[in-house]
Coordinates of C-alpha atoms in Angstrom, one line a residue:
X1 CA -0.2 -0.1 0.1
X2 CA 1.0 3.0 -0.8
X3 CA 1.3 6.3 1.3
X4 CA 2.0 10.1 0.5
X5 CA 3.6 9.9 -2.7
X6 CA 6.9 12.3 -3.0
X7 CA 6.6 13.1 0.7
X8 CA 10.5 14.5 1.4
X9 CA 12.3 12.3 3.4
X10 CA 10.5 9.6 2.1
X11 CA 10.3 10.3 -2.8
X12 CA 9.1 6.8 -3.2
X13 CA 6.0 7.5 -0.3
X14 CA 5.7 4.8 2.7
X15 CA 5.1 1.8 1.2
X16 CA 6.6 -0.6 4.0
X17 CA 5.8 -1.4 7.8
X18 CA 9.6 0.1 7.8
X19 CA 8.7 3.3 6.2
X20 CA 5.9 4.0 8.3
X21 CA 7.6 3.2 11.4
X22 CA 10.1 5.9 10.3
X23 CA 7.1 8.2 9.5
X24 CA 6.1 7.9 12.7
X25 CA 9.3 8.4 14.7
X26 CA 9.5 11.1 12.5
X27 CA 5.9 12.8 14.0
X28 CA 7.1 12.1 17.5
X29 CA 10.6 13.6 16.9
X30 CA 8.8 16.9 15.1
X31 CA 11.0 19.8 15.7
X32 CA 14.4 18.5 15.7
X33 CA 16.2 19.6 12.6
X34 CA 19.2 17.8 13.3
X35 CA 16.8 14.6 13.8
X36 CA 14.5 14.8 10.7
X37 CA 15.3 15.1 7.1
X38 CA 11.7 14.8 5.9
X39 CA 11.6 18.5 7.5
X40 CA 14.6 19.4 5.4
X41 CA 12.8 21.0 2.9
X42 CA 11.4 23.8 5.4
X43 CA 12.7 27.7 5.6
X44 CA 12.2 30.5 7.2
X45 CA 9.2 30.7 10.2
X46 CA 7.7 27.0 9.3
X47 CA 11.2 25.8 10.3
X48 CA 11.3 27.1 13.7
X49 CA 7.4 26.9 14.5
X50 CA 5.6 25.4 17.3
X51 CA 4.8 21.9 16.5
X52 CA 2.3 20.6 18.6
X53 CA 2.6 16.9 20.4
X54 CA -1.2 16.7 21.8
X55 CA -1.0 13.1 19.9
X56 CA 1.8 12.2 21.5
X57 CA 0.1 13.3 24.4
X58 CA -3.1 11.8 24.3
X59 CA -1.8 8.8 23.1
X60 CA 0.2 8.6 26.0
X61 CA -2.8 9.2 28.5
X62 CA -4.2 5.7 26.8
X63 CA -2.0 3.8 26.8
X64 CA -0.7 5.2 30.9
X65 CA -3.9 4.3 32.7
X66 CA -2.8 6.1 36.0
X67 CA -3.6 9.7 34.9
X68 CA -7.0 8.7 35.5
X69 CA -8.7 11.9 36.2
X70 CA -7.1 13.6 33.1
X71 CA -8.2 11.4 30.2
X72 CA -12.1 11.8 31.7
X73 CA -11.7 15.4 30.9
X74 CA -13.1 17.0 27.8
X75 CA -10.0 19.9 26.4
X76 CA -11.9 23.3 26.3
X77 CA -10.0 25.7 24.7
X78 CA -9.8 30.0 25.4
X79 CA -7.9 32.4 24.5
X80 CA -7.2 34.5 27.7
X81 CA -4.5 33.5 29.9
X82 CA -7.4 34.4 32.4
X83 CA -10.3 32.9 31.7
X84 CA -14.0 33.9 33.0
X85 CA -17.8 32.3 32.9
X86 CA -20.7 32.5 35.6
X87 CA -22.0 29.7 37.0
X88 CA -26.1 29.4 38.2
X89 CA -26.2 28.6 42.1
X90 CA -30.0 29.0 41.9
X91 CA -33.1 29.0 39.8
X92 CA -34.6 31.4 42.4
X93 CA -38.5 30.9 43.9
X94 CA -39.0 28.8 46.3
X95 CA -40.6 24.7 45.8
X96 CA -44.1 25.7 45.1
X97 CA -44.6 29.8 44.3
X98 CA -45.7 29.1 41.0
X99 CA -49.2 28.3 42.3
X100 CA -51.3 31.5 41.5
X101 CA -54.9 32.8 41.8
X102 CA -56.8 32.9 38.6
X103 CA -56.8 36.4 38.5
X104 CA -53.9 37.2 40.5
X105 CA -50.6 39.6 39.2
X106 CA -48.5 36.7 38.1
X107 CA -45.1 36.5 40.3
X108 CA -41.7 36.1 38.8
X109 CA -38.1 35.6 39.8
X110 CA -34.5 35.3 38.4
X111 CA -31.8 32.9 38.2
X112 CA -28.9 33.7 40.6
X113 CA -25.6 33.5 38.8
X114 CA -21.8 34.0 40.2
X115 CA -18.8 35.0 38.3
X116 CA -15.7 32.9 37.9
X117 CA -12.2 33.1 37.1
X118 CA -9.6 30.7 35.8
X119 CA -6.0 31.8 35.8
X120 CA -4.1 29.7 33.0
X121 CA -0.8 27.9 34.5
X122 CA 2.7 27.3 32.5
X123 CA 2.9 23.7 32.9
X124 CA 6.5 23.2 30.8
X125 CA 9.6 21.0 30.9
X126 CA 12.9 20.9 29.2
X127 CA 14.6 17.4 27.2
X128 CA 17.7 17.1 25.1
X129 CA 19.7 14.9 23.8
X130 CA 23.4 14.9 23.3
X131 CA 24.7 15.5 19.1
X132 CA 26.7 12.1 19.8
X133 CA 23.4 10.4 21.1
X134 CA 21.9 11.5 17.5
X135 CA 24.4 9.7 15.6
X136 CA 24.8 6.7 16.8
X137 CA 23.0 3.3 17.4
X138 CA 21.8 2.6 21.4
X139 CA 19.3 -0.1 23.6
X140 CA 16.9 2.5 21.7
X141 CA 18.2 2.6 18.8
X142 CA 19.1 5.7 16.7
X143 CA 18.6 8.9 17.3
X144 CA 15.5 9.7 16.3
X145 CA 14.2 6.5 17.9
X146 CA 15.5 8.2 21.2
X147 CA 14.2 11.3 20.5
X148 CA 11.3 10.2 20.3
X149 CA 11.3 8.3 23.6
X150 CA 12.6 11.8 25.1
X151 CA 9.2 13.5 24.3
X152 CA 7.5 10.6 25.8
X153 CA 9.4 10.8 28.4
X154 CA 8.8 14.6 28.6
X155 CA 4.9 14.1 28.2
X156 CA 4.9 11.6 31.3
X157 CA 6.5 14.8 33.2
X158 CA 3.9 17.1 32.6
X159 CA 1.0 14.7 32.9
X160 CA 2.5 13.0 36.3
X161 CA 2.3 17.0 37.7
X162 CA -1.1 17.4 35.8
X163 CA -2.8 14.5 37.2
X164 CA -1.3 14.9 40.7
X165 CA -2.0 19.0 40.9
X166 CA -5.7 17.8 39.6
X167 CA -6.5 16.3 43.2
X168 CA -3.7 18.5 45.3
X169 CA -2.8 21.7 43.6
X170 CA -3.1 24.9 45.9
X171 CA -2.1 28.4 44.3
X172 CA -2.0 29.8 47.4
X173 CA 0.7 27.1 48.4
X174 CA 2.4 27.6 45.1
X175 CA 1.7 29.8 42.5
X176 CA 2.7 28.6 39.9
X177 CA 0.3 25.2 40.2
X178 CA -4.0 26.1 39.4
X179 CA -6.2 24.7 42.4
X180 CA -7.1 21.2 42.3
X181 CA -10.0 20.2 43.9
X182 CA -9.8 20.1 47.5
X183 CA -8.5 23.2 47.3
X184 CA -10.9 24.5 45.2
X185 CA -13.8 23.5 47.2
X186 CA -12.1 24.6 50.5
X187 CA -12.2 28.3 49.2
X188 CA -15.7 28.2 47.6
X189 CA -17.7 25.3 49.6
X190 CA -16.1 24.7 52.3
X191 CA -19.3 22.9 53.8
X192 CA -18.8 19.8 50.5
X193 CA -16.0 18.6 52.6
X194 CA -16.9 16.3 54.8
X195 CA -14.1 15.4 57.9
X196 CA -14.3 12.0 59.0
X197 CA -12.0 12.8 61.7
X198 CA -9.9 9.3 61.4
X199 CA -12.5 6.9 60.8
X200 CA -11.7 3.1 59.2
X201 CA -15.4 2.6 59.0
X202 CA -16.2 1.9 55.3
X203 CA -19.9 3.0 56.9
X204 CA -19.0 6.6 57.6
X205 CA -17.1 6.9 53.8
X206 CA -20.5 5.2 52.9
X207 CA -22.7 7.5 54.4
X208 CA -20.7 10.9 53.3
X209 CA -21.1 9.2 49.2
X210 CA -25.1 9.4 50.1
X211 CA -25.1 12.8 51.7
X212 CA -23.1 14.5 49.0
X213 CA -25.5 12.8 46.3
X214 CA -28.8 13.7 47.8
X215 CA -27.6 17.3 48.1
X216 CA -26.7 17.2 44.7
X217 CA -29.5 16.5 42.9
X218 CA -31.1 19.6 44.8
X219 CA -30.7 23.2 44.3
X220 CA -27.6 23.1 46.3
X221 CA -25.9 21.0 44.2
X222 CA -26.8 22.8 41.1
X223 CA -29.1 20.3 40.3
X224 CA -26.7 17.3 39.4
X225 CA -25.2 14.2 40.2
X226 CA -22.0 12.6 41.7
X227 CA -21.1 10.2 38.7
X228 CA -17.9 9.0 40.1
X229 CA -15.5 8.4 42.7
X230 CA -12.0 8.4 42.6
X231 CA -10.1 7.2 45.1
X232 CA -6.8 5.6 46.2
X233 CA -6.0 1.8 45.7
X234 CA -5.8 1.8 50.0
X235 CA -9.2 2.9 50.0
X236 CA -10.4 0.7 47.1
X237 CA -9.3 -1.8 49.1
X238 CA -11.3 -1.2 52.2
X239 CA -14.5 -1.4 50.1
X240 CA -13.7 -4.2 48.4
X241 CA -12.8 -6.4 52.1
X242 CA -15.9 -3.8 54.2
X243 CA -18.4 -2.3 52.5
X244 CA -21.5 -3.8 52.7
X245 CA -23.5 -6.6 49.6
X246 CA -26.5 -3.9 50.0
X247 CA -24.7 -1.4 48.8
X248 CA -22.6 -2.6 45.9
X249 CA -23.3 -2.7 42.1
X250 CA -23.0 -6.5 40.9
X251 CA -22.3 -6.5 36.9
X252 CA -23.4 -9.8 36.3
X253 CA -26.3 -12.2 37.6
X254 CA -23.4 -14.0 39.6
X255 CA -24.7 -13.1 43.7
X256 CA -20.9 -13.7 44.1
X257 CA -20.3 -10.4 42.7
X258 CA -21.6 -8.4 45.8
X259 CA -20.1 -10.3 48.4
X260 CA -17.6 -9.5 50.7
X261 CA -13.9 -9.7 49.2
X262 CA -15.6 -9.1 46.1
X263 CA -14.1 -6.0 43.2
X264 CA -16.5 -3.1 44.3
X265 CA -16.8 -1.6 40.7
X266 CA -20.0 0.9 41.9
X267 CA -21.5 1.9 45.0
X268 CA -25.3 2.1 45.2
X269 CA -27.3 4.9 46.8
X270 CA -31.1 5.1 46.4
X271 CA -30.2 8.1 43.9
X272 CA -28.4 6.6 41.5
X273 CA -25.2 3.8 41.3
X274 CA -21.6 5.4 41.3
X275 CA -18.6 4.5 39.9
X276 CA -15.0 4.0 41.3
X277 CA -12.5 4.8 39.8
X278 CA -8.5 4.3 41.2
X279 CA -6.0 7.1 40.8
X280 CA -3.0 6.2 42.2
X281 CA -2.0 10.1 42.3
X282 CA -4.3 10.7 44.9
X283 CA -2.6 11.0 48.3
X284 CA -2.5 7.8 50.4
X285 CA -0.9 6.4 53.4
X286 CA 0.5 3.5 51.3
X287 CA 1.6 6.1 48.6
X288 CA 5.0 7.0 50.5
X289 CA 6.0 8.0 46.2
X290 CA 3.3 11.0 47.2
X291 CA 3.3 12.0 51.3
X292 CA 6.8 11.2 52.1
X293 CA 9.6 13.7 52.6
X294 CA 11.5 15.0 48.8
X295 CA 14.7 14.1 49.9
X296 CA 13.4 10.1 50.4
X297 CA 11.0 9.9 47.1
X298 CA 13.4 11.4 44.8
X299 CA 16.3 9.8 46.5
X300 CA 18.1 12.4 47.3
X301 CA 17.7 13.7 44.0
X302 CA 16.3 17.6 45.1
X303 CA 16.0 20.4 42.3
X304 CA 18.1 22.8 42.9
X305 CA 16.2 25.9 42.0
X306 CA 14.2 24.3 45.3
X307 CA 14.4 26.3 48.1
X308 CA 17.1 25.2 51.4
X309 CA 16.0 23.9 54.7
X310 CA 14.0 25.7 57.0
X311 CA 14.7 26.1 60.5
X312 CA 11.8 24.2 62.9
X313 CA 11.2 24.4 66.7
X314 CA 8.3 22.4 68.1
X315 CA 6.1 23.6 71.1
X316 CA 3.2 21.4 73.0
X317 CA 0.2 23.6 73.7
X318 CA -1.6 22.7 76.9
X319 CA -4.9 23.3 75.8
X320 CA -6.4 24.3 73.1
X321 CA -10.8 24.8 72.5
X322 CA -10.1 23.4 69.2
X323 CA -8.4 20.3 69.6
X324 CA -9.0 16.7 68.4
X325 CA -6.0 15.3 70.2
X326 CA -8.5 12.8 72.4
X327 CA -6.8 10.5 75.1
X328 CA -6.2 7.2 72.2
X329 CA -3.9 10.4 70.1
X330 CA -2.2 12.0 73.3
X331 CA 1.9 10.8 73.1
X332 CA 4.6 11.9 71.6
X333 CA 5.1 12.8 68.0
X334 CA 8.1 14.1 66.1
X335 CA 8.3 17.2 63.1
X336 CA 10.1 18.1 60.4
X337 CA 9.2 20.7 57.8
X338 CA 10.4 20.8 54.4
X339 CA 10.5 24.3 52.6
X340 CA 7.8 24.9 48.9
X341 CA 8.9 26.3 45.7
X342 CA 8.8 27.2 41.9
X343 CA 11.7 24.9 42.0
X344 CA 10.2 22.0 43.8
X345 CA 10.1 20.4 47.0
X346 CA 13.5 21.5 49.0
X347 CA 15.4 19.3 51.9
X348 CA 13.7 19.0 55.5
X349 CA 14.8 21.0 58.3
X350 CA 16.7 18.8 61.6
X351 CA 13.3 16.3 63.1
X352 CA 12.2 18.2 66.5
X353 CA 9.8 16.6 69.3
X354 CA 7.0 17.6 70.9
X355 CA 4.4 15.5 73.3
X356 CA 1.0 16.2 73.7
X357 CA -1.9 15.4 76.2
X358 CA -5.2 15.0 75.3
X359 CA -6.7 18.8 74.2
X360 CA -3.3 19.8 73.6
X361 CA -1.7 21.0 70.4
X362 CA 0.9 21.6 69.0
X363 CA 2.6 25.1 67.8
X364 CA 5.1 24.4 64.7
X365 CA 7.9 27.5 64.7
X366 CA 9.1 28.4 61.0
X367 CA 11.5 30.0 60.2
X368 CA 12.7 30.4 56.5
X369 CA 15.5 29.1 54.6
X370 CA 18.4 31.3 53.6
X371 CA 17.5 32.7 50.3
X372 CA 14.0 33.2 51.4
X373 CA 12.9 31.3 47.5
X374 CA 9.5 29.7 49.4
X375 CA 6.1 30.4 49.0
X376 CA 4.5 27.9 50.8
X377 CA 5.9 24.7 53.6
X378 CA 5.0 20.9 53.8
X379 CA 5.1 19.8 57.4
X380 CA 5.3 15.9 57.9
X381 CA 4.7 14.1 60.6
X382 CA 5.8 10.9 62.7
X383 CA 3.3 7.7 63.8
X384 CA 2.7 8.1 67.5
X385 CA 5.3 7.1 70.3
X386 CA 7.4 5.7 67.7
X387 CA 9.5 2.7 69.4
X388 CA 12.9 4.8 67.9
X389 CA 13.9 8.4 66.8
X390 CA 12.3 8.4 63.4
X391 CA 14.4 8.8 59.8
X392 CA 12.9 11.3 57.1
X393 CA 11.7 7.7 56.1
X394 CA 9.2 7.5 58.5
X395 CA 7.8 10.9 58.2
X396 CA 4.2 11.4 56.5
X397 CA 3.0 15.0 54.9
X398 CA 0.3 16.3 57.3
X399 CA -0.1 19.5 55.6
X400 CA 1.0 22.5 53.0
X401 CA 0.7 25.8 54.2
X402 CA 1.4 29.1 52.4
X403 CA 4.7 30.6 53.6
X404 CA 2.7 33.8 54.0
X405 CA 3.0 37.6 52.3
X406 CA 6.6 38.3 54.7
X407 CA 8.7 35.5 53.6
X408 CA 11.8 36.9 56.2
X409 CA 9.3 36.2 59.0
X410 CA 8.9 32.8 60.6
X411 CA 4.8 30.9 60.4
X412 CA 3.6 29.1 62.8
X413 CA 1.1 26.3 62.2
X414 CA -0.4 24.9 65.2
X415 CA -1.4 20.9 64.7
X416 CA -5.2 20.2 66.5
X417 CA -5.4 17.0 65.1
X418 CA -7.6 18.2 62.0
X419 CA -5.1 16.8 59.6
X420 CA -4.5 13.4 59.9
X421 CA -1.1 12.1 58.1
X422 CA -1.7 8.3 57.2
X423 CA -5.3 9.1 56.3
X424 CA -6.7 9.1 53.0
X425 CA -8.8 11.7 50.9
X426 CA -11.8 10.8 48.3
X427 CA -13.6 12.8 46.0
X428 CA -17.1 12.9 45.1
X429 CA -17.1 14.1 41.0
X430 CA -20.3 14.7 38.9
X431 CA -17.8 14.1 35.1
X432 CA -20.4 16.2 33.3
X433 CA -18.4 18.4 30.9
X434 CA -20.2 21.2 32.2
X435 CA -19.4 20.7 36.4
X436 CA -15.0 19.7 35.3
X437 CA -13.1 20.3 32.5
X438 CA -9.4 20.7 31.5
X439 CA -9.1 24.5 30.2
X440 CA -6.2 25.2 27.8
X441 CA -4.5 28.2 26.8
X442 CA -3.4 25.6 23.9
X443 CA -2.1 22.5 23.4
X444 CA 1.1 20.4 23.9
X445 CA 3.6 21.7 22.0
X446 CA 7.7 21.3 21.7
X447 CA 9.6 24.0 19.9
X448 CA 13.7 23.8 19.6
X449 CA 15.4 26.0 21.7
X450 CA 19.1 27.6 21.3
X451 CA 21.7 25.3 21.5
X452 CA 24.4 26.6 24.3
X453 CA 26.5 23.4 24.1
X454 CA 26.8 19.7 22.0
X455 CA 23.5 19.0 22.7
X456 CA 19.7 19.7 20.8
X457 CA 17.8 20.8 23.5
X458 CA 13.7 21.3 23.0
X459 CA 10.7 22.4 25.5
X460 CA 7.5 20.6 25.5
X461 CA 4.8 22.8 27.3
X462 CA 1.5 22.5 28.3
X463 CA -0.7 25.6 29.4
X464 CA -4.3 25.1 30.6
X465 CA -5.3 24.8 34.0
X466 CA -8.6 22.5 35.9
X467 CA -11.8 24.5 36.1
X468 CA -14.7 23.2 38.2
X469 CA -17.4 24.5 36.1
X470 CA -20.2 24.1 38.6
X471 CA -17.8 23.6 41.4
X472 CA -21.2 22.8 43.7
X473 CA -21.6 19.4 42.0
X474 CA -18.1 18.1 43.7
X475 CA -17.5 16.9 46.9
X476 CA -14.1 15.6 49.6
X477 CA -14.6 13.7 52.4
X478 CA -11.3 13.4 54.1
X479 CA -9.1 12.4 56.2
X480 CA -10.5 8.5 56.7
X481 CA -8.1 6.2 58.1
X482 CA -7.8 3.2 55.7
X483 CA -7.9 -0.3 58.2
X484 CA -5.8 -1.8 55.3
X485 CA -2.9 0.7 55.4
X486 CA 0.4 -0.5 56.6
X487 CA 1.4 3.3 58.2
X488 CA -0.3 4.2 61.2
X489 CA -0.7 7.6 62.4
X490 CA -1.7 6.7 65.9

């Protein structure tokens, strides 16, 4: 079969499977004049133009099944770095106000609307290969194979950051991030965050899902519905083992499909069924790649552009009216803090201990690192009363907090046990396109960078942000402690 006619670089067309493979590699490596002879005929502006990697992005998303939420989001174009839209929050009037007498004046009302603003964020990564690698055959193949592989690697780096931020991003902590679902609701609809306060009971989790669905179908939720529950693998395991059979959705006539231990693929409520979706980028007690300090999860390869290590003191507070340290939580905890900035998470502070009593709290006072490059802090805590002094690998994330308006001044954060390390968060979403989407200024692109050494560098870019078009249709359940978790906070 012949494709393409006299395509530059393929003068006889695409006749064989080998020709097709070479053409596919050329498409994936587009943008590199050293690696592509089919672009040799281009000159002027076309030779340096931005080139789309959207096809590569979509193929990676489909092949790599870990990016579960992003693959479901519909990309919506915008033509400004600040997108605006209106959300209807009510239809006006009351339940039975349409009833009139035969000759009465006809009453009316109007819907209520809220104006929303979304700031586009810039996801970028640099890639390069050496000129020598372009000319030699490696274990990955020739130079073209290596360029295609590096494009995929760059795409994966952007997707990893994007999928994580869809849930946990917070522009108050790191302004270059977009707000994820949790941060968005904390600002706009804080009552849409259910706090299970350390419960390990699957029935409590079900009750939160049931209540969220019931409140979503009415005016409070914009007459929507809960379609999907996004959860971590550890929470999914809890549901498989402990969710009552009457709350499970059966996909077949097999009666054992809803028994304890069978996979829970959906949750049944009287309002409708909700699909369960596992996502490995949701922070989870067993997900050390997400909840341990950066120096642990990167094996010491901290970005040189990250801020330095802060100085920390931990001071016990005898009594706090808002404390959730109960008698079963009293004891000694160890704390450490890392500074956050545009360049990533920096090295950990020294580990400090504090002993908290029932009804007490712990004040964590953070002195900024030298250079003041921080925009926020990540606070880590140990288990209660560890047998030996913990190492950084023994700590888990408690909270991320802003650094304050003056980066030169210390910040004090009080641990009242409102945020429990080692707990899991569950996201209850209406996946309708009008309720949630990916708003992008432009699709994934690459363009060559100016070489300053014997390498061929290029950039891969994706400009966009998560948009909760109807935020009141979404909910979060936090502080659920999975029974199956290996790391226990208490």
